[in-house]
Short mmCIF file of C-alpha atoms and ligand atoms in Angstrom, two decimals:
data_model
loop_
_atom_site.label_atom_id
_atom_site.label_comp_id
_atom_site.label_asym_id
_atom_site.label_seq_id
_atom_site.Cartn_x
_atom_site.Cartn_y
_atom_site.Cartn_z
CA UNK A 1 39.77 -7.72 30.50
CA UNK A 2 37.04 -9.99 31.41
CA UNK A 3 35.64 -10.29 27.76
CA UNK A 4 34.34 -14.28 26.75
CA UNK A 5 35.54 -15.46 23.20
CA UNK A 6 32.29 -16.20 21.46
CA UNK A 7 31.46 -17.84 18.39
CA UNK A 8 28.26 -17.95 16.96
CA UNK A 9 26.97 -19.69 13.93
CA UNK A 10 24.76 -18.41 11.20
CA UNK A 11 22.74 -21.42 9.61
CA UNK A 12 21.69 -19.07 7.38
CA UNK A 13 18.83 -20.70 5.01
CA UNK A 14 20.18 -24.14 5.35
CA UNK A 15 19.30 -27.43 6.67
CA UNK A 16 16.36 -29.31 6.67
CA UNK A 17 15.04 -30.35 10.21
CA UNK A 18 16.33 -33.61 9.91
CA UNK A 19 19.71 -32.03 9.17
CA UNK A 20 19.52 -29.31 11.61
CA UNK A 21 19.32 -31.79 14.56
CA UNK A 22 22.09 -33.89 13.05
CA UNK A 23 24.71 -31.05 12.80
CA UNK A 24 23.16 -29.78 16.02
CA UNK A 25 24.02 -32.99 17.99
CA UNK A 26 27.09 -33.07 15.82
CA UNK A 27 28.83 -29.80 17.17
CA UNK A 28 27.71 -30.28 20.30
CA UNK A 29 29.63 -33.59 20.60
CA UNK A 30 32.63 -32.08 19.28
CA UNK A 31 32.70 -28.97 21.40
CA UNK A 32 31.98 -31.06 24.94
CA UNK A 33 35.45 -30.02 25.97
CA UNK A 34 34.49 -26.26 25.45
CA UNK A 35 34.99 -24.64 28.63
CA UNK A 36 35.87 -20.89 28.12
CA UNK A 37 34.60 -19.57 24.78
CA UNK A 38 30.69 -18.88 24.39
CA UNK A 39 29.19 -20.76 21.41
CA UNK A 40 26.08 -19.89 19.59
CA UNK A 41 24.35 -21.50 17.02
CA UNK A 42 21.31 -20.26 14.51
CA UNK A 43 19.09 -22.18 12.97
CA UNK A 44 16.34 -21.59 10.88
CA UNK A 45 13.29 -21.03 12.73
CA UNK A 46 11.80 -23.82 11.63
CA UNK A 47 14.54 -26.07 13.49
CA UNK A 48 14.67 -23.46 16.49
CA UNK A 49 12.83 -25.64 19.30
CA UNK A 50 13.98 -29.14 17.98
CA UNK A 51 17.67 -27.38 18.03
CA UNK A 52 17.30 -25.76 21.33
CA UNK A 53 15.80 -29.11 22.64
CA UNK A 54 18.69 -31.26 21.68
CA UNK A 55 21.69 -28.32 22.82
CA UNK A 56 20.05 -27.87 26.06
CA UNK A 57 21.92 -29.85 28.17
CA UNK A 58 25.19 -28.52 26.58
CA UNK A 59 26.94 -25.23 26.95
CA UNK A 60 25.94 -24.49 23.54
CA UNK A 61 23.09 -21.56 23.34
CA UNK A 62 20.20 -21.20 20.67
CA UNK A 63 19.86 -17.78 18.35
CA UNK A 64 17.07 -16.89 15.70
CA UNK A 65 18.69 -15.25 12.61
CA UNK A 66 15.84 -12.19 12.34
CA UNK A 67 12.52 -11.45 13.93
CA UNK A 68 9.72 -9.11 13.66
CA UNK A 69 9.72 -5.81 14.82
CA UNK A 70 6.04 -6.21 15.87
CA UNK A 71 5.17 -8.02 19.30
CA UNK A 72 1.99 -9.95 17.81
CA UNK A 73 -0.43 -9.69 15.18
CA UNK A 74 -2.16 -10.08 11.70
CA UNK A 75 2.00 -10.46 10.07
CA UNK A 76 1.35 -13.68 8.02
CA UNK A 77 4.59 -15.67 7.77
CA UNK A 78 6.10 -13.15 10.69
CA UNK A 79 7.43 -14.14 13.78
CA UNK A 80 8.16 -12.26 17.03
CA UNK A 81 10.37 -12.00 19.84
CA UNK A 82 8.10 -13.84 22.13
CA UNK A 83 8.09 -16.90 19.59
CA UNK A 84 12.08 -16.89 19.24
CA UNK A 85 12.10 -16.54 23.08
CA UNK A 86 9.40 -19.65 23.64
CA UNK A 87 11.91 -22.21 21.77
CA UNK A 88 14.33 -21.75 24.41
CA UNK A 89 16.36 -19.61 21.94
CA UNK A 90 18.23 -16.83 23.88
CA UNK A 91 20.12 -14.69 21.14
CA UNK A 92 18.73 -13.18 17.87
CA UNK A 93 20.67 -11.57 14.90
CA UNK A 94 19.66 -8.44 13.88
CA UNK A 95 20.64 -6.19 11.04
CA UNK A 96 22.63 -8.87 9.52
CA UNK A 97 23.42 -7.51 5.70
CA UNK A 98 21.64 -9.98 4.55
CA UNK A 99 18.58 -8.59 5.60
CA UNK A 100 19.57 -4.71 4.95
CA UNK A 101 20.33 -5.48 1.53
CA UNK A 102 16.99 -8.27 0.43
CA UNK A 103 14.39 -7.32 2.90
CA UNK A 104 15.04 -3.51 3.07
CA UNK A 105 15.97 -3.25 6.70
CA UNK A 106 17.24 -0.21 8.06
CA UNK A 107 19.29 1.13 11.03
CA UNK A 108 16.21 2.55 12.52
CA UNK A 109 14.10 -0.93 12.29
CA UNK A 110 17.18 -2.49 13.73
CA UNK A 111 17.08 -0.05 16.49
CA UNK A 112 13.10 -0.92 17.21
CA UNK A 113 14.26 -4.35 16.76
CA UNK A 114 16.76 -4.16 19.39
CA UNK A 115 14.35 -2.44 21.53
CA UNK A 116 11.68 -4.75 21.25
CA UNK A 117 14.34 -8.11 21.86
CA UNK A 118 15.46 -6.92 24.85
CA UNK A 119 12.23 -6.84 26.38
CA UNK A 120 11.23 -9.94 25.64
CA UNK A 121 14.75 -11.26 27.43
CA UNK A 122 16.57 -12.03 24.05
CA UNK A 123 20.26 -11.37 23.28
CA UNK A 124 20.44 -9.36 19.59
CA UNK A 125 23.95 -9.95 18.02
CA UNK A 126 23.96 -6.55 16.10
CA UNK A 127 25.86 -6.55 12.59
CA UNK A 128 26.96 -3.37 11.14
CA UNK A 129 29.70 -3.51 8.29
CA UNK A 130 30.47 -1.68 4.91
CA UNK A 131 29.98 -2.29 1.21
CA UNK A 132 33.50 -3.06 -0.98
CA UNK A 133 32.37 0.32 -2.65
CA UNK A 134 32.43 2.72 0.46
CA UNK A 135 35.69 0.78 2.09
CA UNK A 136 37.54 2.17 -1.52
CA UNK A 137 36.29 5.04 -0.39
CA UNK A 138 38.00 5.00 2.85
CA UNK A 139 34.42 5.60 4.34
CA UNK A 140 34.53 2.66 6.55
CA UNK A 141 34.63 4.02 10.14
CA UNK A 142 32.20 6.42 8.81
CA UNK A 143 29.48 4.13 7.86
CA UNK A 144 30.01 1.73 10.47
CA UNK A 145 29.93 4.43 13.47
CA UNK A 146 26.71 5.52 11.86
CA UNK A 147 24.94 2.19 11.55
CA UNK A 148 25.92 1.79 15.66
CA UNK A 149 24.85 4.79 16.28
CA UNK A 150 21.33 4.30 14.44
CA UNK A 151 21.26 0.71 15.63
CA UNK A 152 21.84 1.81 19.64
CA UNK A 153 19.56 4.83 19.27
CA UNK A 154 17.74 6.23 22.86
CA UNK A 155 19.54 2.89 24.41
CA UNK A 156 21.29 3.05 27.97
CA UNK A 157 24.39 1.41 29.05
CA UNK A 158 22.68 -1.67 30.94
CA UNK A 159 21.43 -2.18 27.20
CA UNK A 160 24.06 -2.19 25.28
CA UNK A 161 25.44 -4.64 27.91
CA UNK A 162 22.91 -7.38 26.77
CA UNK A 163 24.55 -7.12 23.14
CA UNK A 164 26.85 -8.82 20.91
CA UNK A 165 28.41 -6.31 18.21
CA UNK A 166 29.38 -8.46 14.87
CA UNK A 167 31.73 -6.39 12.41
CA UNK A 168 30.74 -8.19 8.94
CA UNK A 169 32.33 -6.63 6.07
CA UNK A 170 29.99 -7.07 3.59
CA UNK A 171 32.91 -8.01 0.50
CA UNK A 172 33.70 -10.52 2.81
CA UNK A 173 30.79 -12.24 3.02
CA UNK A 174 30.28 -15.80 1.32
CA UNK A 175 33.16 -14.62 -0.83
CA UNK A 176 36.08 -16.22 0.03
CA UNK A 177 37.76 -12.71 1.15
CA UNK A 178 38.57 -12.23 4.83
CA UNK A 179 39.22 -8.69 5.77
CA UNK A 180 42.98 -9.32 7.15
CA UNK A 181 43.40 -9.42 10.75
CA UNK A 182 44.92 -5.52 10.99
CA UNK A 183 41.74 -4.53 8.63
CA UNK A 184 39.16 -6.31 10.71
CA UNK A 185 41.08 -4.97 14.36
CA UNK A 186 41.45 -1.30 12.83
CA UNK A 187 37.42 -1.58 12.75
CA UNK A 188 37.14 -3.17 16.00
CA UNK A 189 39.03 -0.65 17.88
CA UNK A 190 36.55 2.45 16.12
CA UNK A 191 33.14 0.54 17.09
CA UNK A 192 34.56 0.40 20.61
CA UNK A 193 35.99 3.84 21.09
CA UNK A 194 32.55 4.82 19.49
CA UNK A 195 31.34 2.58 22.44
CA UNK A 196 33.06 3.78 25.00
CA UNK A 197 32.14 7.80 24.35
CA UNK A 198 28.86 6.82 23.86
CA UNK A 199 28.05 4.46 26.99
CA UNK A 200 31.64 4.67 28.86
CA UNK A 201 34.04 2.78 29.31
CA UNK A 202 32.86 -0.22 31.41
CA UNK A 203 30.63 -1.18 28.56
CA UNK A 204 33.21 -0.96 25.60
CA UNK A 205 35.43 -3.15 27.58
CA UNK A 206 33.06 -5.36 28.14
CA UNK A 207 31.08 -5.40 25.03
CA UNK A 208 31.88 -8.76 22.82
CA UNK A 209 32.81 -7.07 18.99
CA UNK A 210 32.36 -10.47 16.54
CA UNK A 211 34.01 -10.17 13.11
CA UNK A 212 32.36 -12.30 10.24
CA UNK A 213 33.51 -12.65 6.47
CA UNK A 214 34.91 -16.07 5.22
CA UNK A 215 35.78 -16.96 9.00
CA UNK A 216 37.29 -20.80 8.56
CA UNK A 217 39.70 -22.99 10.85
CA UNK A 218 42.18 -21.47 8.82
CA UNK A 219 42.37 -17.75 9.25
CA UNK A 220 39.98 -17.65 12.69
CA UNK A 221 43.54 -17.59 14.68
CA UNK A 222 44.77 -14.80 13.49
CA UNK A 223 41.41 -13.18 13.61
CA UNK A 224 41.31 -14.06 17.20
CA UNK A 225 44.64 -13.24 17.92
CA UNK A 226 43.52 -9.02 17.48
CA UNK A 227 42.88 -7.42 20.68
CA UNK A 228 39.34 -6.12 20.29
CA UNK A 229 38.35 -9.22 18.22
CA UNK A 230 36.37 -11.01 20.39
CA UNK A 231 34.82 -13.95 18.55
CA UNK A 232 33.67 -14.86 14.88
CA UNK A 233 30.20 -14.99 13.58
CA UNK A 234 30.62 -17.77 11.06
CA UNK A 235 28.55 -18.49 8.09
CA UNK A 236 29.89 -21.23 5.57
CA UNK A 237 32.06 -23.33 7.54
CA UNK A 238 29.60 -23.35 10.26
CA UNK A 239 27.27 -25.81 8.48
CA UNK A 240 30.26 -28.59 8.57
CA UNK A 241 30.40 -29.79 12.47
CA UNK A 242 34.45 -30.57 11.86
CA UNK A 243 34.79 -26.74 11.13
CA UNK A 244 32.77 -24.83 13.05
CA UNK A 245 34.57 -27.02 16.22
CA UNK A 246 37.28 -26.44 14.45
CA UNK A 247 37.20 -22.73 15.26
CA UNK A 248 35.75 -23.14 18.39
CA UNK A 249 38.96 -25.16 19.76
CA UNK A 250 41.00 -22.74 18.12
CA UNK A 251 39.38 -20.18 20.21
CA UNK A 252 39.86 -21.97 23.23
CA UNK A 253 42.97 -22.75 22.70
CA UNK A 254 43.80 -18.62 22.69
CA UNK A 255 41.57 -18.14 25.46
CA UNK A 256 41.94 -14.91 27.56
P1 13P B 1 30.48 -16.47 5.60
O1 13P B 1 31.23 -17.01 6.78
O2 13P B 1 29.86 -17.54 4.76
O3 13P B 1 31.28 -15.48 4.82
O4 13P B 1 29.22 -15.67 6.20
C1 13P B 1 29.42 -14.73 7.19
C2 13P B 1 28.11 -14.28 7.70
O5 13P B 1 27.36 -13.60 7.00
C3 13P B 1 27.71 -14.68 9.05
O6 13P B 1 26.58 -13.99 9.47
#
């Protein structure tokens, strides 16, 4: 399995600028003996270029949480692909919950999204996940197999291989509730079977699935422990240098 442990953090709408490049320089002292797990971090886009600027001579890479579907234009307070690209960012969320369930977004912007990131060269980190309603349910591997397959609409193989996947149940989010590791790596294993009929199997294996959800130094190892977890996308306890690094060792310290 040649699969990278990656963990990405979501700055969410935190930090100032003058506290973005202060956690920023932060992790990246703290993770200088990273050598085999992938670390992203994303700041607001108002830290983006002073972020990217201070990580760039680190293994740590730069991520926008959102963008705009459009490439250019009269979208006041918008910003595009192109933009994200220019700060040296390289990754982008996209369809985070977040901004399904406040700003309206829907699996088929998230596929145009998609679309449009990859040509300007960024990396989307795609999240999909279900409501604590519809996993009662036991609709789960319904929902999420059909917010993958609206989010990788009319996309080819060599696509899909330019993405991160991140599993974010959304009960789990900011709440304090981690899915367990057998809950999170029953989900796993569905988005990359659905993966693997869809684009075959070179691509499942070597697509990174993230799970997010009250990820902290304390639970990440058995998150990371699951087979077809591949990495974390972190929320709270990425704002705190000690641990986000925290989980970063952790993952190197299980490292494939
Ligand atoms: P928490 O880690 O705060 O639950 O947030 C997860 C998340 O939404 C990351 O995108």
């Amino acid at each position: 399995m040649s699969r990278k442990t990656i963990i990405a953090g979501n700055w969410k709408m935190y930090k100032t600028n003058v506290e973005a490049l202060q956690l920023a320089n932060q992790v990246k002292i703290k993770t200088k003996d990273i050598r085999h797990t992938g670390i992203i971090i994303c700041p607001p886009f108002t830290a983006l270029a002073a972020v990217a600027e201070v990580v760039n001579d680190s293994a740590i890479a730069v991520g926008g949480q959102t963008m705009c579907v459009e490439k250019e234009g009269a979208f006041t307070g918008a910003i595009s692909a192109g933009m994200i690209k220019s700060t040296g960012a390289i990754h982008v969320i996209l369809g985070h919950s977040e901004r399904r369930q406040y700003f309206g977004e829907t699996d088929e912007l998230v596929n145009k999204k998609i679309k449009t990131a990859l040509e300007f060269g960024l990396k989307p980190i795609v999240c999909i996940g279900e409501t604590l309603e519809q996993r009662e349910g036991n609709i789960t591997a319904e929902v999420v197999t059909k917010q993958l397959r609206g989010a990788l609409a009319d996309l080819e193989p060599q696509h899909v291989d330019r993405l991160i996947v991140a599993y974010e149940p959304i009960w789990a989010i900011g709440t304090g509730k981690t899915a367990t590791p057998e809950q999170a790596q029953e989900v796993h294993s569905v988005i990359r079977g659905a993966i693997t009929e869809w684009f075959g199997e070179t691509t499942a294996d070597n697509l990174v699935i993230q799970y997010g959800g009250s990820v902290k130094p304390e639970n990440a190892e058995s998150l990371l422990s699951q087979p077809d977890i591949d990495g974390a996308l972190v929320g709270g306890a990425c704002l705190k240098a000690d641990s986000f690094s925290a989980i970063i060792h952790t993952a190197e310290g299980l490292k494939r």
